[in-house]
Amino acid sequence: MPPDPPQVLPEALIRRFSQWEVTQEWASPAILKRALRPENYSDTTERTAYLLDAAVFDHHLKTITSRNQTHDFEVFCRKLCERVICQNLRPQTGPDGGGDSKAESETLPVSDELMALTYVGEANAGKEKWAFAFSAKEKWLTKARSDVEGIAKTGRGYKRIIFVTNQYAKAKARAALEDELTRKYGIQVTIYDRAWIMQQVIEFDRKDLAYNYLHVGQEVADANRLGPADYSRNRQLEAIEKSLSDFGSFTGMERQAVTEALVAAKLSRSLERPRLETDGRFQRAIRLSDAHGSYRQKLKARYEALWTAVWWFDDYNELNSNY
């Protein structure tokens, strides 16, 4: 296990890292750790970043139909749902996607072994059949009712219907409609509105989706200027993810899959990938260790997840609640 962090910063270390201003910033574990062990962090000096103002994005979503971006919005919603809810989505084909009152996308069945290897999304997405409907119409209540009715009448055995609208929906009205449609059709209905989209894109830093699929925002910096350590880490992470995607290759040596999953999580944190992605990889390692690992692997996976929460994300709450 990694050594315990020092309680007091020695005089020699202060002199060694004299380029760091010894102020209250040392109270941040991530700043302290980066100074003491820079080799554990990303060495990429320039990264691709996406600039997007919340007010600009809010207006862009509001005026989707006036710019005739309805199809772009549907693609954007599907990509966002793949990033947030479940990765196993397939689009409906045809000139108008799913068409009126039909699903714009639905889940593909995935084996339990493959679902255990995913690190984003919600539970049961691989076992159950879910339908997705996306709308940019102003009268979202009417559109939600008609879409859910049309999807329910297909008789395809959907267990859940997820409706995403570019409009703001009052919490009370949204909850009432979800309950009404769930009772009426016997299918769990979930409605996500513009506030949810704004949170996922702006607060959780998924601005790349808005830039690539809705063509709003700005891309800055150079994506190809990786540091030498990050270049190696990226190659290793890609190789591990590729091997984990074929879980059958670990038949009879499942504990090796646990080790690989934990290495992938540690590479993700060293590359300073978004926290949701890194946390997801650690949770995957924990799931696999619980299913196939030794006691030490179970302990190691949990310990590294907490270690990351403190020394990369300054999250003491996670440490206090799960240590």
PDB file of C-alpha atoms in Angstrom:
ATOM      1  CA  MET A   1       0.000   0.000   0.000  1.00  0.00           C
ATOM      2  CA  PRO A   2       1.130   3.617  -0.513  1.00  0.00           C
ATOM      3  CA  PRO A   3       2.793   5.149   2.554  1.00  0.00           C
ATOM      4  CA  ASP A   4       0.812   7.371   4.855  1.00  0.00           C
ATOM      5  CA  PRO A   5       1.026  11.062   3.918  1.00  0.00           C
ATOM      6  CA  PRO A   6       3.376  13.167   6.056  1.00  0.00           C
ATOM      7  CA  GLN A   7       1.726  15.024   8.894  1.00  0.00           C
ATOM      8  CA  VAL A   8       4.228  17.894   8.882  1.00  0.00           C
ATOM      9  CA  LEU A   9       6.100  19.273   5.888  1.00  0.00           C
ATOM     10  CA  PRO A  10       9.837  19.052   6.761  1.00  0.00           C
ATOM     11  CA  GLU A  11      12.105  22.067   6.337  1.00  0.00           C
ATOM     12  CA  ALA A  12      14.173  20.246   3.721  1.00  0.00           C
ATOM     13  CA  LEU A  13      11.128  19.574   1.588  1.00  0.00           C
ATOM     14  CA  ILE A  14      10.064  23.203   1.797  1.00  0.00           C
ATOM     15  CA  ARG A  15      13.470  24.193   0.434  1.00  0.00           C
ATOM     16  CA  ARG A  16      13.358  21.447  -2.195  1.00  0.00           C
ATOM     17  CA  PHE A  17      10.056  22.699  -3.560  1.00  0.00           C
ATOM     18  CA  SER A  18      10.868  26.374  -3.134  1.00  0.00           C
ATOM     19  CA  GLN A  19       9.025  27.163  -6.366  1.00  0.00           C
ATOM     20  CA  TRP A  20       5.800  26.426  -4.476  1.00  0.00           C
ATOM     21  CA  GLU A  21       4.528  29.243  -2.307  1.00  0.00           C
ATOM     22  CA  VAL A  22       4.178  27.858   1.223  1.00  0.00           C
ATOM     23  CA  THR A  23       0.813  29.358   2.140  1.00  0.00           C
ATOM     24  CA  GLN A  24      -2.605  28.020   2.954  1.00  0.00           C
ATOM     25  CA  GLU A  25      -2.473  26.228  -0.402  1.00  0.00           C
ATOM     26  CA  TRP A  26      -0.542  23.463   1.398  1.00  0.00           C
ATOM     27  CA  ALA A  27      -3.821  22.620   3.122  1.00  0.00           C
ATOM     28  CA  SER A  28      -4.926  21.075  -0.173  1.00  0.00           C
ATOM     29  CA  PRO A  29      -3.863  17.410  -0.339  1.00  0.00           C
ATOM     30  CA  ALA A  30      -3.798  17.470  -4.137  1.00  0.00           C
ATOM     31  CA  ILE A  31      -1.429  20.469  -4.251  1.00  0.00           C
ATOM     32  CA  LEU A  32       0.862  18.951  -1.623  1.00  0.00           C
ATOM     33  CA  LYS A  33       0.925  15.557  -3.307  1.00  0.00           C
ATOM     34  CA  ARG A  34       1.603  17.072  -6.711  1.00  0.00           C
ATOM     35  CA  ALA A  35       4.611  18.906  -5.267  1.00  0.00           C
ATOM     36  CA  LEU A  36       5.993  15.841  -3.481  1.00  0.00           C
ATOM     37  CA  ARG A  37       5.259  13.239  -6.160  1.00  0.00           C
ATOM     38  CA  PRO A  38       4.849  14.963  -9.543  1.00  0.00           C
ATOM     39  CA  GLU A  39       5.556  11.671 -11.305  1.00  0.00           C
ATOM     40  CA  ASN A  40       2.155  10.396 -10.123  1.00  0.00           C
ATOM     41  CA  TYR A  41       0.325  13.123 -12.029  1.00  0.00           C
ATOM     42  CA  SER A  42      -0.161  14.048 -15.648  1.00  0.00           C
ATOM     43  CA  ASP A  43       2.855  15.564 -17.403  1.00  0.00           C
ATOM     44  CA  THR A  44       0.860  16.909 -20.336  1.00  0.00           C
ATOM     45  CA  THR A  45       1.425  20.659 -20.534  1.00  0.00           C
ATOM     46  CA  GLU A  46      -1.401  21.429 -22.955  1.00  0.00           C
ATOM     47  CA  ARG A  47      -4.772  19.747 -23.176  1.00  0.00           C
ATOM     48  CA  THR A  48      -7.823  20.046 -25.337  1.00  0.00           C
ATOM     49  CA  ALA A  49     -10.360  22.058 -23.423  1.00  0.00           C
ATOM     50  CA  TYR A  50     -13.841  23.201 -24.314  1.00  0.00           C
ATOM     51  CA  LEU A  51     -15.091  26.641 -23.350  1.00  0.00           C
ATOM     52  CA  LEU A  52     -18.828  27.024 -23.037  1.00  0.00           C
ATOM     53  CA  ASP A  53     -20.708  29.669 -21.093  1.00  0.00           C
ATOM     54  CA  ALA A  54     -23.780  28.419 -19.244  1.00  0.00           C
ATOM     55  CA  ALA A  55     -25.963  31.305 -20.434  1.00  0.00           C
ATOM     56  CA  VAL A  56     -24.909  30.745 -24.062  1.00  0.00           C
ATOM     57  CA  PHE A  57     -25.633  27.029 -23.855  1.00  0.00           C
ATOM     58  CA  ASP A  58     -28.996  27.665 -22.183  1.00  0.00           C
ATOM     59  CA  HIS A  59     -30.026  29.982 -25.041  1.00  0.00           C
ATOM     60  CA  HIS A  60     -28.703  27.511 -27.612  1.00  0.00           C
ATOM     61  CA  LEU A  61     -30.881  24.733 -26.199  1.00  0.00           C
ATOM     62  CA  LYS A  62     -33.897  27.027 -26.072  1.00  0.00           C
ATOM     63  CA  THR A  63     -33.591  27.916 -29.768  1.00  0.00           C
ATOM     64  CA  ILE A  64     -32.865  24.464 -31.187  1.00  0.00           C
ATOM     65  CA  THR A  65     -35.959  24.362 -33.411  1.00  0.00           C
ATOM     66  CA  SER A  66     -35.526  27.899 -34.752  1.00  0.00           C
ATOM     67  CA  ARG A  67     -32.132  26.848 -36.151  1.00  0.00           C
ATOM     68  CA  ASN A  68     -33.493  23.568 -37.524  1.00  0.00           C
ATOM     69  CA  GLN A  69     -31.154  21.536 -35.318  1.00  0.00           C
ATOM     70  CA  THR A  70     -33.718  18.963 -34.247  1.00  0.00           C
ATOM     71  CA  HIS A  71     -31.736  16.050 -35.671  1.00  0.00           C
ATOM     72  CA  ASP A  72     -28.515  17.366 -34.128  1.00  0.00           C
ATOM     73  CA  PHE A  73     -30.284  17.582 -30.776  1.00  0.00           C
ATOM     74  CA  GLU A  74     -31.411  13.954 -31.013  1.00  0.00           C
ATOM     75  CA  VAL A  75     -27.871  12.793 -31.770  1.00  0.00           C
ATOM     76  CA  PHE A  76     -26.543  14.939 -28.923  1.00  0.00           C
ATOM     77  CA  CYS A  77     -29.100  13.469 -26.485  1.00  0.00           C
ATOM     78  CA  ARG A  78     -28.213   9.923 -27.502  1.00  0.00           C
ATOM     79  CA  LYS A  79     -24.505  10.594 -27.015  1.00  0.00           C
ATOM     80  CA  LEU A  80     -25.205  12.239 -23.650  1.00  0.00           C
ATOM     81  CA  CYS A  81     -27.320   9.281 -22.527  1.00  0.00           C
ATOM     82  CA  GLU A  82     -24.532   6.922 -23.633  1.00  0.00           C
ATOM     83  CA  ARG A  83     -22.117   8.891 -21.465  1.00  0.00           C
ATOM     84  CA  VAL A  84     -24.416   9.203 -18.429  1.00  0.00           C
ATOM     85  CA  ILE A  85     -27.052   6.452 -18.411  1.00  0.00           C
ATOM     86  CA  CYS A  86     -25.886   3.458 -20.443  1.00  0.00           C
ATOM     87  CA  GLN A  87     -23.357   2.793 -23.180  1.00  0.00           C
ATOM     88  CA  ASN A  88     -25.281   0.036 -24.967  1.00  0.00           C
ATOM     89  CA  LEU A  89     -27.582   2.243 -27.073  1.00  0.00           C
ATOM     90  CA  ARG A  90     -28.419   1.844 -30.716  1.00  0.00           C
ATOM     91  CA  PRO A  91     -30.079   4.555 -32.816  1.00  0.00           C
ATOM     92  CA  GLN A  92     -33.240   3.943 -34.775  1.00  0.00           C
ATOM     93  CA  THR A  93     -32.569   4.112 -38.483  1.00  0.00           C
ATOM     94  CA  GLY A  94     -34.480   5.939 -41.179  1.00  0.00           C
ATOM     95  CA  PRO A  95     -34.746   9.528 -42.406  1.00  0.00           C
ATOM     96  CA  ASP A  96     -36.610  10.634 -39.278  1.00  0.00           C
ATOM     97  CA  GLY A  97     -34.911   8.458 -36.667  1.00  0.00           C
ATOM     98  CA  GLY A  98     -37.530   6.732 -34.573  1.00  0.00           C
ATOM     99  CA  GLY A  99     -40.337   8.776 -36.053  1.00  0.00           C
ATOM    100  CA  ASP A 100     -43.215  10.322 -34.156  1.00  0.00           C
ATOM    101  CA  SER A 101     -44.319   8.356 -31.109  1.00  0.00           C
ATOM    102  CA  LYS A 102     -41.489   5.830 -31.480  1.00  0.00           C
ATOM    103  CA  ALA A 103     -38.199   5.413 -29.678  1.00  0.00           C
ATOM    104  CA  GLU A 104     -35.246   7.395 -31.011  1.00  0.00           C
ATOM    105  CA  SER A 105     -32.963   4.864 -29.359  1.00  0.00           C
ATOM    106  CA  GLU A 106     -33.102   1.694 -27.287  1.00  0.00           C
ATOM    107  CA  THR A 107     -30.736  -0.490 -25.303  1.00  0.00           C
ATOM    108  CA  LEU A 108     -29.018  -3.529 -26.695  1.00  0.00           C
ATOM    109  CA  PRO A 109     -28.858  -6.663 -24.514  1.00  0.00           C
ATOM    110  CA  VAL A 110     -25.479  -7.126 -22.838  1.00  0.00           C
ATOM    111  CA  SER A 111     -24.230 -10.074 -20.803  1.00  0.00           C
ATOM    112  CA  ASP A 112     -23.669  -9.738 -17.062  1.00  0.00           C
ATOM    113  CA  GLU A 113     -19.951 -10.291 -17.589  1.00  0.00           C
ATOM    114  CA  LEU A 114     -19.706  -7.323 -19.957  1.00  0.00           C
ATOM    115  CA  MET A 115     -21.900  -5.095 -17.771  1.00  0.00           C
ATOM    116  CA  ALA A 116     -19.577  -5.767 -14.837  1.00  0.00           C
ATOM    117  CA  LEU A 117     -16.758  -4.278 -16.904  1.00  0.00           C
ATOM    118  CA  THR A 118     -18.478  -0.958 -17.629  1.00  0.00           C
ATOM    119  CA  TYR A 119     -17.569   2.036 -15.513  1.00  0.00           C
ATOM    120  CA  VAL A 120     -20.324   4.505 -16.466  1.00  0.00           C
ATOM    121  CA  GLY A 121     -24.101   4.266 -16.477  1.00  0.00           C
ATOM    122  CA  GLU A 122     -26.928   2.856 -14.404  1.00  0.00           C
ATOM    123  CA  ALA A 123     -27.736  -0.602 -13.129  1.00  0.00           C
ATOM    124  CA  ASN A 124     -29.875  -3.035 -15.183  1.00  0.00           C
ATOM    125  CA  ALA A 125     -29.108  -1.223 -18.445  1.00  0.00           C
ATOM    126  CA  GLY A 126     -27.690  -4.440 -19.872  1.00  0.00           C
ATOM    127  CA  LYS A 127     -30.454  -6.745 -18.628  1.00  0.00           C
ATOM    128  CA  GLU A 128     -33.583  -4.746 -19.392  1.00  0.00           C
ATOM    129  CA  LYS A 129     -34.918  -3.209 -22.585  1.00  0.00           C
ATOM    130  CA  TRP A 130     -35.115   0.570 -22.297  1.00  0.00           C
ATOM    131  CA  ALA A 131     -36.512   3.058 -24.805  1.00  0.00           C
ATOM    132  CA  PHE A 132     -35.368   6.650 -25.271  1.00  0.00           C
ATOM    133  CA  ALA A 133     -37.299   9.558 -26.773  1.00  0.00           C
ATOM    134  CA  PHE A 134     -35.867  13.013 -27.416  1.00  0.00           C
ATOM    135  CA  SER A 135     -37.851  16.166 -28.134  1.00  0.00           C
ATOM    136  CA  ALA A 136     -37.169  19.853 -28.774  1.00  0.00           C
ATOM    137  CA  LYS A 137     -40.836  20.809 -28.934  1.00  0.00           C
ATOM    138  CA  GLU A 138     -42.031  23.640 -26.715  1.00  0.00           C
ATOM    139  CA  LYS A 139     -45.108  21.720 -25.538  1.00  0.00           C
ATOM    140  CA  TRP A 140     -43.112  18.994 -23.848  1.00  0.00           C
ATOM    141  CA  LEU A 141     -46.031  17.669 -21.758  1.00  0.00           C
ATOM    142  CA  THR A 142     -48.068  16.815 -24.837  1.00  0.00           C
ATOM    143  CA  LYS A 143     -45.054  15.405 -26.646  1.00  0.00           C
ATOM    144  CA  ALA A 144     -44.037  13.248 -23.672  1.00  0.00           C
ATOM    145  CA  ARG A 145     -47.535  11.759 -23.419  1.00  0.00           C
ATOM    146  CA  SER A 146     -47.706  10.956 -27.141  1.00  0.00           C
ATOM    147  CA  ASP A 147     -44.202   9.485 -27.275  1.00  0.00           C
ATOM    148  CA  VAL A 148     -44.699   7.286 -24.218  1.00  0.00           C
ATOM    149  CA  GLU A 149     -48.059   6.107 -25.546  1.00  0.00           C
ATOM    150  CA  GLY A 150     -46.558   5.255 -28.936  1.00  0.00           C
ATOM    151  CA  ILE A 151     -43.601   3.407 -27.395  1.00  0.00           C
ATOM    152  CA  ALA A 152     -45.853   1.463 -25.007  1.00  0.00           C
ATOM    153  CA  LYS A 153     -48.138   0.389 -27.873  1.00  0.00           C
ATOM    154  CA  THR A 154     -45.273  -1.159 -29.825  1.00  0.00           C
ATOM    155  CA  GLY A 155     -45.431  -4.114 -27.429  1.00  0.00           C
ATOM    156  CA  ARG A 156     -41.660  -4.567 -27.454  1.00  0.00           C
ATOM    157  CA  GLY A 157     -41.447  -5.292 -23.739  1.00  0.00           C
ATOM    158  CA  TYR A 158     -39.726  -2.108 -22.627  1.00  0.00           C
ATOM    159  CA  LYS A 159     -39.086  -1.942 -18.880  1.00  0.00           C
ATOM    160  CA  ARG A 160     -38.242   1.741 -18.838  1.00  0.00           C
ATOM    161  CA  ILE A 161     -38.870   4.797 -21.006  1.00  0.00           C
ATOM    162  CA  ILE A 162     -36.572   7.815 -20.762  1.00  0.00           C
ATOM    163  CA  PHE A 163     -37.778  11.090 -22.280  1.00  0.00           C
ATOM    164  CA  VAL A 164     -35.370  14.019 -22.715  1.00  0.00           C
ATOM    165  CA  THR A 165     -36.623  17.518 -23.534  1.00  0.00           C
ATOM    166  CA  ASN A 166     -34.816  20.780 -24.221  1.00  0.00           C
ATOM    167  CA  GLN A 167     -37.485  22.658 -22.225  1.00  0.00           C
ATOM    168  CA  TYR A 168     -37.460  23.474 -18.530  1.00  0.00           C
ATOM    169  CA  ALA A 169     -39.955  21.267 -16.695  1.00  0.00           C
ATOM    170  CA  LYS A 170     -41.266  22.217 -13.265  1.00  0.00           C
ATOM    171  CA  ALA A 171     -40.373  19.527 -10.772  1.00  0.00           C
ATOM    172  CA  LYS A 172     -43.976  19.098  -9.626  1.00  0.00           C
ATOM    173  CA  ALA A 173     -45.365  18.787 -13.155  1.00  0.00           C
ATOM    174  CA  ARG A 174     -42.574  16.428 -14.200  1.00  0.00           C
ATOM    175  CA  ALA A 175     -43.019  14.131 -11.200  1.00  0.00           C
ATOM    176  CA  ALA A 176     -46.810  14.082 -11.649  1.00  0.00           C
ATOM    177  CA  LEU A 177     -46.494  13.153 -15.327  1.00  0.00           C
ATOM    178  CA  GLU A 178     -43.930  10.439 -14.574  1.00  0.00           C
ATOM    179  CA  ASP A 179     -46.266   8.886 -11.995  1.00  0.00           C
ATOM    180  CA  GLU A 180     -49.295   9.179 -14.286  1.00  0.00           C
ATOM    181  CA  LEU A 181     -47.618   7.540 -17.285  1.00  0.00           C
ATOM    182  CA  THR A 182     -45.949   4.859 -15.166  1.00  0.00           C
ATOM    183  CA  ARG A 183     -49.298   3.828 -13.678  1.00  0.00           C
ATOM    184  CA  LYS A 184     -51.118   4.002 -17.023  1.00  0.00           C
ATOM    185  CA  TYR A 185     -48.720   1.860 -19.053  1.00  0.00           C
ATOM    186  CA  GLY A 186     -46.968  -0.208 -16.378  1.00  0.00           C
ATOM    187  CA  ILE A 187     -43.552   0.995 -17.573  1.00  0.00           C
ATOM    188  CA  GLN A 188     -41.248   3.150 -15.475  1.00  0.00           C
ATOM    189  CA  VAL A 189     -41.079   6.600 -17.089  1.00  0.00           C
ATOM    190  CA  THR A 190     -38.272   9.078 -16.384  1.00  0.00           C
ATOM    191  CA  ILE A 191     -38.235  12.631 -17.762  1.00  0.00           C
ATOM    192  CA  TYR A 192     -35.071  14.715 -18.010  1.00  0.00           C
ATOM    193  CA  ASP A 193     -35.315  18.405 -18.860  1.00  0.00           C
ATOM    194  CA  ARG A 194     -33.003  21.279 -19.782  1.00  0.00           C
ATOM    195  CA  ALA A 195     -31.829  21.675 -16.193  1.00  0.00           C
ATOM    196  CA  TRP A 196     -30.508  18.081 -16.275  1.00  0.00           C
ATOM    197  CA  ILE A 197     -28.796  18.675 -19.617  1.00  0.00           C
ATOM    198  CA  MET A 198     -27.199  21.864 -18.296  1.00  0.00           C
ATOM    199  CA  GLN A 199     -25.940  20.073 -15.194  1.00  0.00           C
ATOM    200  CA  GLN A 200     -24.452  17.158 -17.133  1.00  0.00           C
ATOM    201  CA  VAL A 201     -22.707  19.371 -19.700  1.00  0.00           C
ATOM    202  CA  ILE A 202     -21.620  22.413 -17.680  1.00  0.00           C
ATOM    203  CA  GLU A 203     -21.241  21.170 -14.108  1.00  0.00           C
ATOM    204  CA  PHE A 204     -19.950  17.679 -14.947  1.00  0.00           C
ATOM    205  CA  ASP A 205     -17.753  18.943 -17.798  1.00  0.00           C
ATOM    206  CA  ARG A 206     -19.183  17.185 -20.838  1.00  0.00           C
ATOM    207  CA  LYS A 207     -18.787  20.285 -22.998  1.00  0.00           C
ATOM    208  CA  ASP A 208     -17.151  18.215 -25.730  1.00  0.00           C
ATOM    209  CA  LEU A 209     -20.555  16.720 -26.561  1.00  0.00           C
ATOM    210  CA  ALA A 210     -22.100  20.160 -26.983  1.00  0.00           C
ATOM    211  CA  TYR A 211     -19.192  21.257 -29.164  1.00  0.00           C
ATOM    212  CA  ASN A 212     -19.124  18.153 -31.363  1.00  0.00           C
ATOM    213  CA  TYR A 213     -22.865  17.557 -31.807  1.00  0.00           C
ATOM    214  CA  LEU A 214     -24.588  20.908 -31.233  1.00  0.00           C
ATOM    215  CA  HIS A 215     -21.714  23.022 -32.569  1.00  0.00           C
ATOM    216  CA  VAL A 216     -21.679  25.441 -29.664  1.00  0.00           C
ATOM    217  CA  GLY A 217     -18.686  26.544 -27.601  1.00  0.00           C
ATOM    218  CA  GLN A 218     -15.000  26.707 -28.402  1.00  0.00           C
ATOM    219  CA  GLU A 219     -12.186  24.172 -28.570  1.00  0.00           C
ATOM    220  CA  VAL A 220      -8.811  25.343 -27.301  1.00  0.00           C
ATOM    221  CA  ALA A 221      -5.250  23.979 -26.973  1.00  0.00           C
ATOM    222  CA  ASP A 222      -3.497  21.152 -28.790  1.00  0.00           C
ATOM    223  CA  ALA A 223      -4.684  17.582 -28.200  1.00  0.00           C
ATOM    224  CA  ASN A 224      -1.492  16.002 -29.528  1.00  0.00           C
ATOM    225  CA  ARG A 225       1.064  17.501 -27.139  1.00  0.00           C
ATOM    226  CA  LEU A 226       1.132  14.707 -24.588  1.00  0.00           C
ATOM    227  CA  GLY A 227       3.951  14.401 -22.105  1.00  0.00           C
ATOM    228  CA  PRO A 228       6.123  11.273 -22.444  1.00  0.00           C
ATOM    229  CA  ALA A 229       4.679   9.680 -19.304  1.00  0.00           C
ATOM    230  CA  ASP A 230       1.108  10.399 -20.415  1.00  0.00           C
ATOM    231  CA  TYR A 231       1.811   8.959 -23.856  1.00  0.00           C
ATOM    232  CA  SER A 232       2.907   5.694 -22.247  1.00  0.00           C
ATOM    233  CA  ARG A 233      -0.038   5.719 -19.837  1.00  0.00           C
ATOM    234  CA  ASN A 234      -2.508   6.280 -22.658  1.00  0.00           C
ATOM    235  CA  ARG A 235      -1.130   3.368 -24.636  1.00  0.00           C
ATOM    236  CA  GLN A 236      -1.249   1.110 -21.580  1.00  0.00           C
ATOM    237  CA  LEU A 237      -4.787   2.198 -20.678  1.00  0.00           C
ATOM    238  CA  GLU A 238      -6.030   1.552 -24.209  1.00  0.00           C
ATOM    239  CA  ALA A 239      -4.465  -1.917 -24.191  1.00  0.00           C
ATOM    240  CA  ILE A 240      -6.031  -2.792 -20.822  1.00  0.00           C
ATOM    241  CA  GLU A 241      -9.481  -1.549 -21.828  1.00  0.00           C
ATOM    242  CA  LYS A 242      -9.248  -3.585 -25.014  1.00  0.00           C
ATOM    243  CA  SER A 243      -8.345  -6.732 -23.096  1.00  0.00           C
ATOM    244  CA  LEU A 244     -11.127  -6.148 -20.546  1.00  0.00           C
ATOM    245  CA  SER A 245     -13.682  -5.755 -23.329  1.00  0.00           C
ATOM    246  CA  ASP A 246     -13.075  -9.454 -24.075  1.00  0.00           C
ATOM    247  CA  PHE A 247     -13.734 -10.883 -20.640  1.00  0.00           C
ATOM    248  CA  GLY A 248     -13.665 -14.402 -22.058  1.00  0.00           C
ATOM    249  CA  SER A 249      -9.909 -14.090 -22.371  1.00  0.00           C
ATOM    250  CA  PHE A 250      -9.729 -14.121 -18.538  1.00  0.00           C
ATOM    251  CA  THR A 251     -11.598 -17.410 -18.134  1.00  0.00           C
ATOM    252  CA  GLY A 252      -9.874 -19.372 -15.407  1.00  0.00           C
ATOM    253  CA  MET A 253      -7.789 -16.381 -14.330  1.00  0.00           C
ATOM    254  CA  GLU A 254     -10.440 -13.907 -13.231  1.00  0.00           C
ATOM    255  CA  ARG A 255      -8.173 -12.485 -10.536  1.00  0.00           C
ATOM    256  CA  GLN A 256      -5.928 -11.164 -13.279  1.00  0.00           C
ATOM    257  CA  ALA A 257      -8.929  -9.215 -14.611  1.00  0.00           C
ATOM    258  CA  VAL A 258      -9.283  -7.626 -11.166  1.00  0.00           C
ATOM    259  CA  THR A 259      -5.631  -6.587 -11.266  1.00  0.00           C
ATOM    260  CA  GLU A 260      -6.000  -5.154 -14.766  1.00  0.00           C
ATOM    261  CA  ALA A 261      -9.115  -3.190 -13.784  1.00  0.00           C
ATOM    262  CA  LEU A 262      -7.297  -1.632 -10.820  1.00  0.00           C
ATOM    263  CA  VAL A 263      -4.296  -0.731 -12.982  1.00  0.00           C
ATOM    264  CA  ALA A 264      -6.672   0.947 -15.451  1.00  0.00           C
ATOM    265  CA  ALA A 265      -8.203   3.014 -12.639  1.00  0.00           C
ATOM    266  CA  LYS A 266      -4.778   4.124 -11.402  1.00  0.00           C
ATOM    267  CA  LEU A 267      -3.727   5.052 -14.937  1.00  0.00           C
ATOM    268  CA  SER A 268      -6.926   7.062 -15.318  1.00  0.00           C
ATOM    269  CA  ARG A 269      -6.157   9.085 -12.195  1.00  0.00           C
ATOM    270  CA  SER A 270      -2.527   9.677 -13.243  1.00  0.00           C
ATOM    271  CA  LEU A 271      -3.787  10.948 -16.582  1.00  0.00           C
ATOM    272  CA  GLU A 272      -6.130  13.212 -14.605  1.00  0.00           C
ATOM    273  CA  ARG A 273      -9.169  12.085 -16.528  1.00  0.00           C
ATOM    274  CA  PRO A 274     -12.543  13.533 -15.407  1.00  0.00           C
ATOM    275  CA  ARG A 275     -13.471  12.367 -11.923  1.00  0.00           C
ATOM    276  CA  LEU A 276     -16.628  10.564 -13.061  1.00  0.00           C
ATOM    277  CA  GLU A 277     -14.522   8.448 -15.408  1.00  0.00           C
ATOM    278  CA  THR A 278     -11.830   7.698 -12.834  1.00  0.00           C
ATOM    279  CA  ASP A 279     -14.343   6.951 -10.063  1.00  0.00           C
ATOM    280  CA  GLY A 280     -16.214   4.688 -12.464  1.00  0.00           C
ATOM    281  CA  ARG A 281     -13.079   2.690 -13.151  1.00  0.00           C
ATOM    282  CA  PHE A 282     -12.412   2.279  -9.423  1.00  0.00           C
ATOM    283  CA  GLN A 283     -15.994   1.119  -8.857  1.00  0.00           C
ATOM    284  CA  ARG A 284     -15.527  -1.418 -11.660  1.00  0.00           C
ATOM    285  CA  ALA A 285     -12.380  -2.692  -9.932  1.00  0.00           C
ATOM    286  CA  ILE A 286     -14.305  -2.991  -6.646  1.00  0.00           C
ATOM    287  CA  ARG A 287     -17.153  -4.907  -8.333  1.00  0.00           C
ATOM    288  CA  LEU A 288     -14.747  -7.308  -9.998  1.00  0.00           C
ATOM    289  CA  SER A 289     -12.765  -7.813  -6.793  1.00  0.00           C
ATOM    290  CA  ASP A 290     -15.977  -8.605  -4.900  1.00  0.00           C
ATOM    291  CA  ALA A 291     -16.950 -11.145  -7.554  1.00  0.00           C
ATOM    292  CA  HIS A 292     -13.585 -12.755  -8.329  1.00  0.00           C
ATOM    293  CA  GLY A 293     -10.832 -11.254  -6.193  1.00  0.00           C
ATOM    294  CA  SER A 294      -8.898 -12.175  -3.093  1.00  0.00           C
ATOM    295  CA  TYR A 295      -9.325 -10.398   0.232  1.00  0.00           C
ATOM    296  CA  ARG A 296      -6.240  -8.307  -0.479  1.00  0.00           C
ATOM    297  CA  GLN A 297      -7.589  -7.271  -3.893  1.00  0.00           C
ATOM    298  CA  LYS A 298     -10.889  -6.206  -2.320  1.00  0.00           C
ATOM    299  CA  LEU A 299      -9.037  -4.151   0.272  1.00  0.00           C
ATOM    300  CA  LYS A 300      -6.602  -2.702  -2.274  1.00  0.00           C
ATOM    301  CA  ALA A 301      -9.342  -1.570  -4.654  1.00  0.00           C
ATOM    302  CA  ARG A 302     -11.229   0.255  -1.909  1.00  0.00           C
ATOM    303  CA  TYR A 303      -8.063   1.745  -0.436  1.00  0.00           C
ATOM    304  CA  GLU A 304      -6.875   3.102  -3.789  1.00  0.00           C
ATOM    305  CA  ALA A 305     -10.313   4.612  -4.468  1.00  0.00           C
ATOM    306  CA  LEU A 306     -10.196   6.504  -1.162  1.00  0.00           C
ATOM    307  CA  TRP A 307      -6.541   7.435  -1.693  1.00  0.00           C
ATOM    308  CA  THR A 308      -7.546   8.958  -5.028  1.00  0.00           C
ATOM    309  CA  ALA A 309     -10.475  10.852  -3.543  1.00  0.00           C
ATOM    310  CA  VAL A 310      -8.147  12.615  -1.086  1.00  0.00           C
ATOM    311  CA  TRP A 311      -4.912  13.149  -3.046  1.00  0.00           C
ATOM    312  CA  TRP A 312      -6.453  13.942  -6.429  1.00  0.00           C
ATOM    313  CA  PHE A 313      -9.856  15.458  -5.621  1.00  0.00           C
ATOM    314  CA  ASP A 314      -9.486  16.844  -2.051  1.00  0.00           C
ATOM    315  CA  ASP A 315     -12.602  14.899  -1.046  1.00  0.00           C
ATOM    316  CA  TYR A 316     -12.483  14.284   2.702  1.00  0.00           C
ATOM    317  CA  ASN A 317     -16.204  13.461   2.804  1.00  0.00           C
ATOM    318  CA  GLU A 318     -15.600  10.351   0.706  1.00  0.00           C
ATOM    319  CA  LEU A 319     -12.775   9.349   3.036  1.00  0.00           C
ATOM    320  CA  ASN A 320     -14.796   9.899   6.208  1.00  0.00           C
ATOM    321  CA  SER A 321     -17.840   8.009   4.977  1.00  0.00           C
ATOM    322  CA  ASN A 322     -16.079   4.970   3.473  1.00  0.00           C
ATOM    323  CA  TYR A 323     -12.710   4.442   5.175  1.00  0.00           C
TER     324      TYR A 323
END
